XYZ file of C-alpha atoms in Angstrom:
704
model
C 0.167 -12.074 20.982
C 1.851 -15.324 21.969
C 4.797 -14.729 24.316
C 7.671 -17.161 24.834
C 9.883 -17.158 27.907
C 13.191 -18.657 26.780
C 15.687 -19.511 29.508
C 19.218 -20.791 28.856
C 21.012 -21.386 32.144
C 23.866 -23.727 33.139
C 23.430 -25.840 30.024
C 19.663 -26.155 30.569
C 17.117 -24.942 28.034
C 13.599 -24.060 29.207
C 10.846 -22.652 26.998
C 7.446 -21.501 28.266
C 4.656 -20.303 26.006
C 1.970 -17.819 27.081
C -0.907 -17.785 24.585
C -3.311 -15.002 23.647
C -5.837 -16.708 25.950
C -3.238 -16.582 28.767
C -2.796 -20.356 28.787
C 0.696 -21.239 30.043
C 2.572 -24.189 28.543
C 5.971 -25.673 29.303
C 7.114 -26.585 25.796
C 10.660 -27.680 26.509
C 13.134 -28.561 29.233
C 16.408 -30.312 28.478
C 20.110 -30.151 27.739
C 19.563 -29.356 24.041
C 17.970 -26.273 22.450
C 14.255 -26.235 21.719
C 13.133 -27.264 18.246
C 9.650 -25.934 17.555
C 9.106 -28.378 14.698
C 8.834 -31.249 17.181
C 5.473 -29.989 18.513
C 2.422 -29.623 16.292
C -0.136 -26.946 17.044
C -2.757 -29.497 18.050
C -0.358 -30.996 20.623
C 0.490 -27.759 22.421
C -2.528 -27.735 24.797
C -1.145 -30.907 26.384
C 2.116 -29.246 27.436
C 0.826 -28.104 30.835
C 2.992 -26.033 33.147
C 1.382 -27.717 36.144
C -1.568 -29.884 37.190
C -3.947 -29.020 40.025
C -7.020 -31.007 41.083
C -9.538 -29.622 43.558
C -12.396 -31.525 45.184
C -15.664 -31.130 43.328
C -13.957 -30.060 40.095
C -14.217 -31.849 36.755
C -11.686 -34.081 34.992
C -11.020 -34.147 31.255
C -9.883 -36.741 28.681
C -9.247 -40.433 29.308
C -7.362 -39.859 32.497
C -7.720 -43.285 34.187
C -5.729 -42.980 37.418
C -3.361 -40.402 35.949
C -3.324 -36.874 37.318
C -3.523 -35.174 33.917
C -6.342 -33.021 32.578
C -7.122 -31.633 36.024
C -9.372 -28.772 37.073
C -8.837 -26.005 37.831
C -5.410 -26.827 36.371
C -6.766 -26.608 32.820
C -8.617 -23.417 33.642
C -5.852 -21.377 35.244
C -4.542 -18.311 33.428
C -1.295 -16.417 33.375
C -1.151 -13.590 35.917
C 2.494 -12.520 36.053
C 6.057 -13.754 36.230
C 9.332 -12.768 37.895
C 12.815 -13.533 36.560
C 15.313 -12.733 39.309
C 18.615 -13.855 40.800
C 19.418 -14.894 44.349
C 22.363 -16.442 46.186
C 21.804 -19.814 44.503
C 21.310 -18.567 40.935
C 18.570 -17.541 38.568
C 14.950 -17.990 39.682
C 11.852 -17.967 37.499
C 8.419 -17.747 39.132
C 5.197 -17.845 37.113
C 1.884 -16.977 38.754
C -1.386 -18.486 37.505
C -4.848 -17.653 38.786
C -8.315 -19.186 38.690
C -11.107 -16.620 38.657
C -13.771 -19.132 39.715
C -12.159 -20.184 43.001
C -9.785 -17.284 43.636
C -6.877 -19.726 43.953
C -3.458 -18.596 42.790
C -0.654 -21.045 41.890
C 2.966 -19.933 41.601
C 5.315 -22.317 39.795
C 8.936 -21.826 40.892
C 12.064 -22.865 38.988
C 15.249 -22.273 41.002
C 18.432 -22.744 38.967
C 21.800 -23.308 40.640
C 24.836 -21.560 39.200
C 27.139 -23.921 37.315
C 24.930 -27.005 37.732
C 22.605 -28.580 35.176
C 19.785 -28.990 37.691
C 16.883 -26.929 38.957
C 14.643 -27.146 41.991
C 10.917 -26.952 41.255
C 7.861 -26.487 43.446
C 4.442 -24.810 43.511
C 2.975 -22.388 46.052
C -0.814 -22.301 46.339
C -2.268 -19.069 47.723
C -6.005 -18.938 48.344
C -7.390 -15.487 47.608
C -11.022 -16.595 47.181
C -14.017 -16.536 49.501
C -14.773 -20.247 50.044
C -12.560 -23.125 51.265
C -11.150 -25.440 48.610
C -9.948 -29.040 48.915
C -6.638 -29.894 47.223
C -6.394 -33.487 45.974
C -3.319 -33.135 43.780
C -0.730 -30.529 42.845
C 2.314 -31.242 40.713
C 5.711 -29.947 41.724
C 7.027 -30.447 38.189
C 5.214 -31.314 34.970
C 6.860 -31.953 31.600
C 5.267 -33.236 28.419
C 7.310 -34.379 25.431
C 10.109 -36.083 27.324
C 10.436 -38.334 24.257
C 10.271 -35.698 21.521
C 13.977 -35.519 20.584
C 15.010 -37.962 17.861
C 13.095 -39.821 15.162
C 12.902 -43.312 16.641
C 9.835 -44.524 18.516
C 9.944 -43.978 22.245
C 9.602 -47.752 22.570
C 13.064 -48.037 21.017
C 14.986 -45.043 22.301
C 13.906 -44.483 25.918
C 15.390 -46.330 28.884
C 14.067 -45.779 32.403
C 16.412 -46.461 35.347
C 14.546 -47.361 38.549
C 16.308 -47.691 41.951
C 14.488 -50.535 43.691
C 15.399 -50.810 47.341
C 14.533 -52.657 50.523
C 15.832 -53.565 53.937
C 19.298 -55.155 53.564
C 18.758 -55.025 49.789
C 19.177 -51.354 49.044
C 19.882 -49.768 45.671
C 18.998 -52.484 43.202
C 18.876 -50.482 39.971
C 17.066 -51.972 36.982
C 16.718 -50.553 33.477
C 13.523 -50.832 31.433
C 12.121 -49.869 28.088
C 8.667 -48.337 28.424
C 6.941 -51.392 26.855
C 8.589 -53.581 29.502
C 6.622 -51.542 32.042
C 3.424 -51.822 30.020
C 3.447 -48.441 28.278
C 3.671 -49.328 24.586
C 3.221 -46.676 21.924
C -0.079 -47.849 20.408
C -2.269 -44.756 20.863
C -1.911 -41.039 21.393
C -3.386 -41.344 24.882
C -4.381 -44.239 27.120
C -5.401 -44.878 30.710
C -2.111 -46.650 31.416
C 0.570 -45.024 33.524
C 3.983 -45.960 34.841
C 3.748 -44.897 38.469
C 6.013 -45.100 41.493
C 4.873 -44.047 44.962
C 5.879 -44.203 48.555
C 3.281 -44.089 51.299
C 4.488 -43.749 54.867
C 7.344 -42.431 56.943
C 10.037 -44.577 55.302
C 10.638 -42.493 52.165
C 12.780 -45.219 50.585
C 10.937 -48.330 51.715
C 10.729 -49.817 48.212
C 12.259 -47.233 45.867
C 14.702 -44.381 46.278
C 12.729 -41.174 45.511
C 14.506 -40.589 42.199
C 14.782 -41.947 38.661
C 16.724 -41.458 35.433
C 15.337 -41.425 31.883
C 17.799 -41.795 29.012
C 17.072 -41.002 25.374
C 19.647 -43.237 23.733
C 19.093 -41.821 20.262
C 19.432 -38.178 21.298
C 22.231 -39.039 23.762
C 20.567 -36.986 26.454
C 19.282 -37.867 29.912
C 16.694 -36.543 32.357
C 17.150 -37.105 36.100
C 14.913 -36.240 39.047
C 14.704 -36.657 42.805
C 11.873 -35.908 45.239
C 13.151 -34.123 48.335
C 10.795 -35.447 50.954
C 10.991 -37.657 54.047
C 7.480 -39.111 53.732
C 4.959 -39.981 51.025
C 5.657 -39.070 47.394
C 4.518 -39.923 43.879
C 5.638 -39.647 40.272
C 4.124 -40.996 37.089
C 4.557 -41.155 33.309
C 1.796 -41.553 30.730
C 1.036 -40.843 27.078
C -1.045 -37.969 25.759
C -1.106 -35.932 22.535
C 1.209 -38.596 21.107
C 3.959 -37.757 23.588
C 4.962 -38.902 27.079
C 4.310 -36.738 30.127
C 6.182 -36.819 33.437
C 4.434 -35.587 36.600
C 6.338 -35.377 39.896
C 4.733 -34.531 43.228
C 4.570 -35.090 46.915
C 1.643 -37.091 48.332
C -1.716 -37.259 46.545
C -5.199 -38.197 47.684
C -5.669 -41.145 45.318
C -2.188 -42.571 45.811
C -1.214 -41.629 49.371
C -4.380 -40.597 51.267
C -3.324 -36.939 51.337
C -5.943 -34.188 51.092
C -5.586 -30.578 52.174
C -8.237 -27.950 52.772
C -7.217 -24.368 52.089
C -9.299 -21.674 53.702
C -9.348 -18.100 52.383
C -6.027 -16.474 53.197
C -4.178 -19.776 53.644
C -1.311 -21.089 51.515
C 0.436 -24.377 50.820
C 3.813 -25.255 49.314
C 4.243 -28.486 47.392
C 7.139 -30.846 47.957
C 10.318 -29.579 46.264
C 11.774 -31.754 43.531
C 15.062 -31.498 41.669
C 15.113 -32.045 37.914
C 18.138 -31.988 35.669
C 19.287 -32.794 32.172
C 22.635 -33.829 30.767
C 24.213 -34.605 27.449
C 25.194 -38.240 27.709
C 23.878 -41.128 29.733
C 23.328 -42.263 33.306
C 26.776 -41.322 34.631
C 26.610 -37.788 33.260
C 23.169 -37.265 34.809
C 24.309 -38.616 38.183
C 27.323 -36.314 37.976
C 25.045 -33.270 37.719
C 22.832 -34.588 40.504
C 25.888 -35.165 42.715
C 26.981 -31.558 42.218
C 23.465 -30.391 43.013
C 23.274 -32.491 46.177
C 26.503 -30.940 47.397
C 25.209 -27.445 46.641
C 21.943 -27.781 48.603
C 23.467 -29.538 51.609
C 23.971 -27.825 54.948
C 27.610 -26.669 55.022
C 29.428 -28.796 57.588
C 32.882 -29.882 58.580
C 32.027 -33.580 58.560
C 31.620 -33.687 54.786
C 35.012 -32.056 54.363
C 37.015 -34.083 56.878
C 35.402 -37.534 56.380
C 36.626 -38.794 59.723
C 36.448 -42.506 60.446
C 33.652 -43.806 62.672
C 33.772 -46.992 64.693
C 30.335 -48.308 65.656
C 30.036 -51.311 67.966
C 26.866 -52.836 66.473
C 27.327 -54.707 63.210
C 28.836 -58.184 63.527
C 30.107 -57.026 66.895
C 28.121 -56.252 70.084
C 24.691 -56.374 68.387
C 23.053 -53.825 70.688
C 24.376 -55.178 73.983
C 27.194 -52.884 75.105
C 28.766 -52.914 78.561
C 31.808 -51.226 80.016
C 33.717 -54.511 80.007
C 32.927 -55.220 76.359
C 33.592 -51.690 75.188
C 36.972 -50.871 76.697
C 39.016 -53.336 74.614
C 37.071 -52.314 71.510
C 37.830 -48.670 72.203
C 41.511 -49.482 72.544
C 41.515 -51.444 69.283
C 39.565 -48.797 67.378
C 42.024 -46.147 68.486
C 44.995 -48.303 67.520
C 43.801 -48.745 63.911
C 43.097 -45.030 63.530
C 39.379 -44.477 64.109
C 38.375 -40.917 65.010
C 34.801 -41.357 66.292
C 33.509 -44.171 68.482
C 29.739 -44.637 68.614
C 28.073 -46.837 71.220
C 25.086 -48.280 69.426
C 21.737 -49.531 70.741
C 21.177 -50.948 74.209
C 23.080 -48.456 76.353
C 19.845 -47.356 78.112
C 18.447 -50.693 79.343
C 19.785 -53.682 81.285
C 18.202 -56.366 79.088
C 15.593 -56.486 76.327
C 14.961 -52.875 75.424
C 13.029 -52.751 72.169
C 9.563 -51.877 73.473
C 10.796 -49.729 76.376
C 12.721 -46.963 74.644
C 11.857 -43.355 75.360
C 13.652 -42.104 78.465
C 17.183 -42.352 77.030
C 18.900 -42.663 80.405
C 21.978 -44.906 80.710
C 21.680 -48.334 82.288
C 23.519 -48.599 85.605
C 23.828 -52.373 85.163
C 25.612 -52.011 81.832
C 27.765 -49.139 83.071
C 28.396 -49.501 86.825
C 30.821 -46.577 86.781
C 28.354 -44.512 84.741
C 28.264 -44.061 80.990
C 30.298 -40.890 81.245
C 33.237 -43.011 82.364
C 33.154 -44.864 79.035
C 32.560 -41.708 77.014
C 35.493 -40.029 78.730
C 37.611 -43.128 78.043
C 36.785 -42.772 74.335
C 37.811 -39.129 74.460
C 41.001 -40.048 76.291
C 41.914 -42.312 73.379
C 41.699 -39.364 71.001
C 38.255 -40.149 69.571
C 34.939 -38.293 69.670
C 32.276 -40.259 71.597
C 28.862 -41.025 70.132
C 25.574 -42.657 71.122
C 22.636 -44.295 69.310
C 19.158 -42.770 69.511
C 15.709 -43.417 68.059
C 13.949 -40.158 68.873
C 10.872 -40.385 66.645
C 9.340 -43.301 68.529
C 8.415 -44.310 72.054
C 8.162 -47.928 73.088
C 4.752 -49.232 74.134
C 6.265 -50.180 77.521
C 8.326 -47.024 77.976
C 8.276 -45.500 81.480
C 8.223 -42.123 79.731
C 4.616 -42.752 78.635
C 3.398 -41.534 82.015
C 4.434 -38.016 81.019
C 2.535 -38.056 77.708
C -0.984 -38.151 76.309
C -2.534 -38.971 72.930
C -1.533 -35.593 71.504
C 2.090 -36.782 71.453
C 1.405 -39.596 69.018
C 0.057 -40.479 65.592
C -3.630 -41.320 65.899
C -5.915 -43.141 63.475
C -9.581 -43.865 64.147
C -9.105 -42.754 67.731
C -6.233 -45.157 68.442
C -2.502 -44.641 68.720
C -0.582 -45.885 65.692
C 1.593 -48.806 66.758
C 4.293 -50.546 64.723
C 6.846 -53.057 65.964
C 5.922 -52.311 69.591
C 6.568 -48.579 69.239
C 4.318 -45.541 69.028
C 5.045 -42.879 66.427
C 5.736 -39.466 67.956
C 4.185 -36.432 66.249
C 6.718 -33.598 65.949
C 4.026 -31.086 65.045
C 3.252 -31.114 68.791
C 5.650 -28.593 70.414
C 5.844 -30.789 73.528
C 7.340 -33.611 71.474
C 9.914 -31.316 69.912
C 10.817 -29.932 73.339
C 11.234 -33.449 74.754
C 13.535 -34.419 71.873
C 15.554 -31.237 72.225
C 16.158 -31.944 75.902
C 17.437 -35.451 75.098
C 19.925 -33.984 72.625
C 20.957 -31.294 75.119
C 21.638 -33.910 77.800
C 23.748 -36.061 75.490
C 25.760 -33.162 74.088
C 26.139 -30.874 77.096
C 26.083 -33.309 80.029
C 27.671 -36.399 78.459
C 29.958 -34.674 75.941
C 28.652 -36.614 72.940
C 29.787 -35.354 69.517
C 28.165 -37.993 67.299
C 24.627 -39.357 67.273
C 23.413 -42.295 65.251
C 19.775 -41.330 64.710
C 17.896 -44.506 63.878
C 14.255 -45.041 62.920
C 12.998 -48.619 62.802
C 9.266 -48.348 62.163
C 7.027 -47.159 59.344
C 4.119 -45.064 60.631
C 2.017 -45.753 57.552
C -0.427 -43.372 55.914
C -0.321 -40.747 58.666
C -2.331 -39.333 61.530
C -5.747 -37.765 61.982
C -4.669 -35.458 64.818
C -5.347 -31.836 63.887
C -5.223 -32.822 60.204
C -7.427 -32.597 57.134
C -6.473 -36.166 56.177
C -4.133 -38.927 57.334
C -1.613 -37.866 54.683
C -1.893 -34.230 55.728
C -1.008 -35.236 59.274
C 2.024 -37.179 58.051
C 3.204 -34.237 55.949
C 2.821 -31.847 58.892
C 4.923 -34.180 61.024
C 7.543 -34.633 58.271
C 8.006 -30.905 57.951
C 7.952 -30.320 61.707
C 10.689 -32.927 62.173
C 12.878 -31.174 59.583
C 12.298 -27.835 61.309
C 13.268 -29.409 64.647
C 16.410 -30.834 63.063
C 17.323 -27.431 61.645
C 17.055 -26.034 65.156
C 19.344 -28.729 66.558
C 22.045 -28.045 63.971
C 21.723 -24.302 64.552
C 22.339 -24.876 68.261
C 25.039 -27.548 67.844
C 26.682 -26.935 64.438
C 29.647 -29.231 65.171
C 27.433 -32.164 66.141
C 27.517 -35.024 63.616
C 24.202 -36.853 63.278
C 23.918 -39.956 61.137
C 20.675 -40.588 59.264
C 19.742 -44.241 59.776
C 16.388 -45.903 59.234
C 16.998 -49.625 59.599
C 19.863 -48.862 57.253
C 18.842 -46.879 54.180
C 15.054 -46.673 54.435
C 15.038 -42.861 54.404
C 17.671 -42.147 51.783
C 16.194 -38.838 50.638
C 17.444 -35.281 50.268
C 14.973 -33.699 52.620
C 16.978 -35.532 55.282
C 20.347 -35.520 53.533
C 20.336 -31.781 52.878
C 20.623 -31.612 56.671
C 22.345 -34.788 57.882
C 25.990 -35.094 56.853
C 26.091 -38.887 56.787
C 23.687 -41.668 55.807
C 23.646 -45.345 56.711
C 23.472 -47.242 53.426
C 22.356 -50.635 54.766
C 21.980 -53.071 57.642
C 23.305 -55.815 55.354
C 25.104 -58.375 57.533
C 26.894 -60.298 54.751
C 29.987 -58.475 53.540
C 29.831 -60.069 50.075
C 26.233 -58.928 49.580
C 27.260 -55.462 50.734
C 29.553 -54.964 47.723
C 26.708 -54.261 45.280
C 25.038 -51.884 47.748
C 28.275 -49.976 48.355
C 29.063 -49.777 44.645
C 25.617 -48.338 43.862
C 25.565 -45.921 46.818
C 26.984 -42.870 44.967
C 23.971 -42.963 42.651
C 21.618 -42.132 45.541
C 23.794 -39.834 47.659
C 27.125 -38.091 47.527
C 30.091 -40.418 48.172
C 31.127 -38.445 51.248
C 27.701 -39.047 52.846
C 27.524 -42.785 52.090
C 28.406 -44.713 55.248
C 29.345 -48.337 54.562
C 30.029 -50.975 57.180
C 33.407 -52.680 57.260
C 33.194 -55.488 59.789
C 35.976 -58.099 59.736
C 34.708 -61.382 61.121
C 36.313 -63.216 63.991
C 36.487 -66.422 61.965
C 37.502 -64.843 58.623
C 40.747 -64.829 56.664
C 42.895 -62.079 55.158
C 40.841 -61.760 51.974
C 37.662 -61.353 54.009
C 39.214 -58.351 55.801
C 40.328 -56.869 52.484
C 36.897 -57.320 50.893
C 35.280 -55.619 53.886
C 37.655 -52.681 53.663
C 37.275 -52.227 49.890
C 33.502 -52.008 50.431
C 33.997 -48.763 52.360
C 37.234 -47.093 51.258
C 35.795 -44.881 48.487
C 32.867 -43.715 50.625
C 32.483 -43.171 54.397
C 34.020 -45.820 56.617
C 31.765 -47.278 59.281
C 34.274 -49.561 60.955
C 33.004 -52.360 63.169
C 33.719 -55.984 63.983
C 35.546 -57.485 66.942
C 38.815 -55.650 66.268
C 40.253 -56.550 69.651
C 39.928 -60.244 68.847
C 41.429 -60.202 65.352
C 44.841 -61.716 64.728
C 47.661 -59.141 64.525
C 47.984 -59.682 60.752
C 44.281 -59.159 60.070
C 44.138 -56.161 62.393
C 47.088 -54.674 60.529
C 45.139 -55.048 57.259
C 42.370 -52.929 58.784
C 44.905 -50.295 59.801
C 46.522 -50.370 56.357
C 43.148 -49.681 54.770
C 42.320 -46.833 57.134
C 45.775 -45.302 56.743
C 45.333 -45.298 52.961
C 41.842 -43.825 53.303
C 43.277 -40.880 55.183
C 45.560 -40.111 52.214
C 42.679 -39.937 49.693
C 39.645 -38.774 51.666
C 40.291 -35.087 50.958
C 39.522 -35.805 47.282
C 36.258 -37.696 47.804
C 34.088 -34.574 48.476
C 34.850 -33.296 44.960
C 34.932 -36.618 43.111
C 32.239 -37.963 40.787
C 31.254 -41.638 40.513
C 31.385 -43.975 37.530
C 30.655 -47.646 36.900
C 32.953 -49.339 34.330
C 30.716 -52.426 34.059
C 27.432 -50.619 34.544
C 25.293 -50.457 37.647
C 25.805 -53.420 39.985
C 23.267 -56.065 40.946
C 23.290 -58.722 43.649
C 23.527 -61.344 40.899
C 26.801 -60.043 39.436
C 29.971 -62.092 39.708
C 32.157 -59.005 39.181
C 31.421 -55.459 40.367
C 33.307 -52.210 39.834
C 32.793 -48.625 40.981
C 35.121 -45.693 40.585
C 35.567 -42.076 41.586
C 37.048 -39.434 39.293
C 38.942 -36.782 41.210
C 41.245 -34.014 40.046
C 44.119 -35.803 38.314
C 43.367 -39.166 39.918
C 40.905 -41.981 39.619
C 40.108 -44.681 42.136
C 38.483 -47.956 41.168
C 37.191 -50.643 43.528
C 36.888 -54.087 41.933
C 35.108 -57.002 43.561
C 35.068 -60.609 42.398
C 32.000 -61.319 44.467
C 30.740 -64.704 43.327
C 31.552 -67.891 41.490
C 29.198 -69.002 38.740
C 31.309 -71.568 36.920
C 32.592 -73.691 39.786
C 36.111 -72.265 39.527
C 35.893 -69.697 42.257
C 39.117 -70.968 43.817
C 41.120 -70.202 40.661
C 42.463 -66.856 39.397
C 40.220 -65.143 36.877
C 40.272 -61.840 35.066
C 38.030 -59.128 33.641
C 38.687 -56.083 31.480
C 37.574 -52.589 32.464
C 37.107 -50.118 29.629
C 38.240 -46.616 30.670
C 37.751 -44.559 27.490
C 38.491 -41.207 29.145
C 42.047 -42.447 29.815
C 42.646 -43.758 26.301
C 46.028 -42.626 24.991
C 47.075 -41.121 28.320
C 50.136 -41.948 30.329
C 49.213 -43.021 33.825
C 50.742 -44.401 36.987
C 48.463 -47.294 37.949
C 48.867 -49.346 41.109
C 46.943 -51.583 43.416
C 46.657 -49.160 46.308
C 44.999 -51.584 48.733
C 46.056 -54.123 49.774
C 49.772 -54.033 49.138
C 51.682 -57.191 48.235
C 48.746 -59.550 47.828
C 48.013 -61.926 44.924
C 46.416 -60.401 41.860
C 47.539 -58.807 38.629
C 46.654 -55.756 36.593
C 47.719 -54.788 33.082
C 47.126 -51.326 31.614
C 46.899 -50.731 27.857
C 47.206 -47.011 27.240
C 46.367 -47.211 23.540
C 43.021 -48.955 24.089
C 42.263 -47.469 27.487
C 41.639 -50.895 28.945
C 42.636 -52.249 32.337
C 42.790 -56.024 32.761
C 42.402 -57.139 36.360
C 43.032 -60.665 37.632
C 41.861 -61.617 41.122
C 42.878 -64.857 42.850
C 39.447 -66.232 43.791
C 35.817 -65.462 44.425
C 35.166 -63.213 47.437
C 38.244 -61.109 46.811
C 38.520 -57.381 46.126
C 41.138 -54.772 45.280
C 41.323 -50.985 45.168
C 43.277 -49.375 42.317
C 44.627 -45.846 42.098
C 45.346 -44.178 38.765
C 47.408 -40.998 38.566
C 47.263 -39.165 35.252
C 50.795 -38.068 34.360
């Protein structure tokens, strides 16, 4: 008898079919109830619960480079299931087994109470007699993502992709499937839409997430891959529907292959998948709630204290006692609460290829670095230092204490990138070395903040004690996370910033642990506006650190624009504050003072984009946060396209959720500067006029 497992949890609907032949099929996952009429009997075999490809096993259908129709994936049979509850919420686990190999696969769906998201992964347990080679295992598989509605998928589906790059993070683009080459002309083809990352920068070209909107059904699917290394997801057509497969690294895409011996097990990369009624903003709202729920509880994400960092458009990695003291004074005067000394504190001159010992330079700090750190503390701020603990420079004096086992190796050679070697955290000696560096900074120097940078990409992985290059990378990725967990267990009050040349590892393997994330190394404050406005799509607002760096040669509006970039997120203050004019310095202080009055609301607020997701080409940009009883909207007039950038111009923001409501609306920052705003309660529209290009304002709306 056919058995259906029907789950309704937190607004999510999940239906799994177990046939008489013990085939297991995931028929439905979404924000709307299952409608059996959407799936014909002949289509049901394509609704796989998971895909699993082993070396030496067959493939079926016209698979091309897709990972569908895998063996023993197609052969595996239902063994058992458990439907339980734990501290996070309901958990469904379904065990499949393959009699030929003795391999068992357990598909896990972890729901989170009150949130329209689940976490999904697969455990492989080898109970057979001979080793098997794993080439691919899905963490989540869903066929029929286009089944709701009557329109063709070519018309109704829109795929949101977060392109990203160094100094050009978070460039969302929206596509129909035909625009990506997947037109609905057959019931199955060899074409796929595929996005992958290979290497140790998890967000080198794309954030590991995406959003798929069904505009006809007014429902949206959202997913993120929670991994700090290689990952892969793909979409393709089969059985006249579209299938989504999400995974960690694969052999064909990322040079990952894993041998499982009898008695061994392997867990796939966890992914989060959610569904929402509505569009992009509703899906991101659910994902934001989920990200907050899985994150390590910490004080930093509740207090949102202001960090000054001396790097960007300031000391540029060349700190000295003489340069720092006036900056420390100025940072304290404007209200900063942390002061982080960035790169260069450990070497007298050029330091890039020599990092690794992490001992302070006596030439830069004749009185000792502790003198400067104590000076920071004496000004009422918590001192911080920059580190890059996953690499060792090719000219580092620390190399004398190491051997090849410390590093990534390929073809018998150490992996080198940008004059650094990649450390391998699966070696306990490496983890012990890194732990001692942290201990020295925290216990001997009194550091309470660490900017943890990572400026290389180690590529496909390492051969050391690994079944494949990708296997070595995955072992390192997971060992690094375990090391980080140990550091936070030992120093729970320590704040560590996740930085990888800016935002090159913007992923929730890292961000479930780190409380704060660098969003970019973008040096142009106008270009930063689009990055800052898009940041809450990829991480929670309270984790999104944005530089505000007033320029020495700038004017008042340049200071204001810089401040508006950061005031709805996490403020990373920088710039030569000690050399600003009193008026411009006061504008910085005004912004930080206002931030302190609203920051308690940011950890519960949800983002929205009145003009849609921003791009670097936009003249006007807007991003808002909805909090309890208040809304905050940052508006940037970034560019001039018509040659009238020196003249006032206006735009209208449509705020339908406020239509018909009485509100108190004001320009909260800056006060008493040119610009107008007109609120129409009946239409729910806000008209904003800004004086010129390269100006910005922050508005606060209180619902009466």
